[in-house]
């Protein structure tokens, strides 16, 4: 990441949604971060999923919304499962995902007293598969899923002690 980069994060708001829905550049990218969504991602779809999830958070890079994530599962005192991790195309490769995952780990500890974080990544998502081990996540399982074309895909599950 450039030395002049400034990172911050805050709770996502309704005003952020129109920006966040532009992060996935195609149907495959959307499937990686939100498998149940229909392409193209709409504000309505994202608002509905935010209502069902917890701690929807945006990462800011130099004051601009650059990433989004939330928890799709949370078990107080045990674990949180990270979901909907999306990075703006203009911000990729600048450390936003690393920053945002670390921020979400802190939220998991603070809000849920989580002892571990779980993440899942589809086999074709090489960026995610390379990111999570760098952040200390270890593979913990592989589950068969179906993509939008009903083809078999592998969902690789990762776990990290907090």
C-alpha positions in Angstrom: 0.0 0.0 0.0 1.3 3.5 -0.7 2.8 5.2 2.3 0.4 8.1 2.0 -2.7 5.9 2.3 -5.0 6.7 5.2 -7.4 3.9 6.3 -10.4 4.2 8.5 -13.7 2.3 8.9 -17.3 3.0 10.2 -20.7 1.5 10.1 -22.2 1.3 6.6 -25.2 3.6 6.1 -28.0 3.7 3.5 -26.1 6.5 1.8 -23.2 4.1 1.1 -25.3 1.5 -0.8 -25.3 3.1 -4.2 -21.5 3.1 -4.1 -21.1 -0.4 -2.7 -23.3 -2.0 -5.4 -20.8 -0.9 -8.0 -17.9 -2.9 -6.4 -18.6 -6.3 -8.1 -17.6 -5.8 -11.7 -19.3 -8.9 -13.1 -21.6 -11.8 -12.2 -18.6 -14.0 -11.1 -17.2 -11.4 -8.7 -20.7 -10.9 -7.3 -21.0 -14.7 -6.8 -17.7 -14.7 -4.8 -18.9 -12.1 -2.3 -22.7 -12.6 -2.3 -23.7 -16.0 -3.9 -27.4 -15.5 -3.4 -27.5 -12.1 -5.1 -28.8 -11.6 -8.7 -26.5 -9.7 -11.1 -26.3 -6.8 -11.2 -26.4 -6.1 -7.5 -29.1 -3.6 -6.6 -29.4 -1.3 -3.6 -32.5 -3.2 -2.6 -30.7 -6.5 -2.5 -27.9 -5.1 -0.5 -30.2 -3.3 1.9 -32.2 -6.5 2.5 -29.0 -8.6 3.3 -27.7 -5.8 5.6 -31.0 -6.0 7.5 -30.4 -9.8 8.1 -26.7 -9.5 9.0 -24.7 -7.7 11.6 -22.0 -5.0 11.7 -22.1 -4.0 8.1 -18.9 -1.9 7.9 -17.2 0.2 5.2 -13.5 0.7 4.9 -12.4 4.1 3.9 -9.2 4.8 1.9 -8.3 8.5 2.1 -11.8 9.3 3.1 -13.5 7.4 0.2 -15.6 4.2 0.6 -13.3 1.5 -0.6 -14.5 -1.8 1.0 -17.5 -3.4 2.6 -18.1 -6.5 4.9 -20.4 -7.8 7.5 -21.1 -10.9 9.6 -23.5 -13.5 8.3 -23.2 -15.7 11.4 -22.4 -14.7 15.0 -22.3 -16.8 18.1 -21.7 -14.7 21.2 -18.5 -15.9 23.0 -17.6 -18.3 20.2 -17.2 -17.1 16.6 -18.3 -14.7 13.8 -18.4 -15.6 10.1 -17.3 -12.8 7.7 -19.5 -12.2 4.7 -20.0 -9.9 1.7 -16.4 -8.8 1.6 -16.2 -6.4 -1.4 -13.4 -4.1 -2.4 -13.9 -1.2 -4.9 -12.1 -1.8 -8.2 -10.1 1.4 -7.9 -8.9 0.4 -4.4 -7.8 -3.1 -5.1 -4.2 -4.0 -4.3 -3.8 -1.2 -1.9 -4.3 -3.1 1.4 -8.0 -2.4 1.8 -9.0 -6.0 2.2 -6.3 -6.6 4.8 -7.3 -3.5 6.7 -11.1 -4.4 6.6 -10.7 -8.0 7.6 -8.5 -6.9 10.6 -11.2 -4.3 11.5 -13.9 -7.0 11.4 -11.8 -9.2 13.6 -11.7 -6.4 16.2 -15.5 -5.9 15.9 -16.0 -9.7 16.4 -13.9 -9.5 19.6 -15.6 -6.3 20.9 -19.2 -6.9 20.0 -19.4 -10.7 20.3 -16.4 -11.7 22.5 -15.6 -14.1 19.6 -12.7 -16.4 20.0 -12.4 -17.2 16.3 -13.4 -15.8 12.9 -14.5 -17.9 10.0 -14.3 -17.0 6.3 -15.2 -18.9 3.2 -13.9 -18.6 -0.3 -14.9 -20.2 -3.6 -12.2 -22.2 -5.4 -12.1 -19.8 -8.4 -11.5 -16.7 -6.2 -7.7 -16.7 -6.3 -7.5 -13.2 -4.7 -9.4 -14.4 -1.6 -7.5 -17.7 -1.5 -4.2 -15.8 -1.4 -5.4 -13.2 1.1 -6.8 -15.3 3.9 -3.7 -17.4 4.7 -1.6 -14.2 4.7 -3.9 -12.9 7.4 -3.4 -16.0 9.5 -6.4 -18.1 8.4 -6.0 -21.8 8.0 -8.2 -24.1 5.8 -10.7 -26.0 7.9 -13.0 -27.6 5.4 -14.3 -27.8 1.8 -18.0 -27.9 1.0 -19.6 -28.6 -2.4 -21.8 -25.8 -3.7 -23.4 -24.9 -7.0 -22.7 -21.8 -9.0 -25.3 -19.7 -10.9 -24.9 -22.1 -13.9 -25.5 -25.1 -11.5 -21.9 -26.2 -11.9 -20.1 -27.8 -8.9 -17.8 -25.5 -7.1 -15.8 -25.9 -3.9 -16.3 -23.5 -1.0 -13.1 -23.5 1.0 -13.6 -22.7 4.7 -11.0 -21.0 6.8 -10.7 -20.4 10.5 -8.5 -18.1 12.7 -8.2 -17.9 16.4 -8.8 -14.4 17.7 
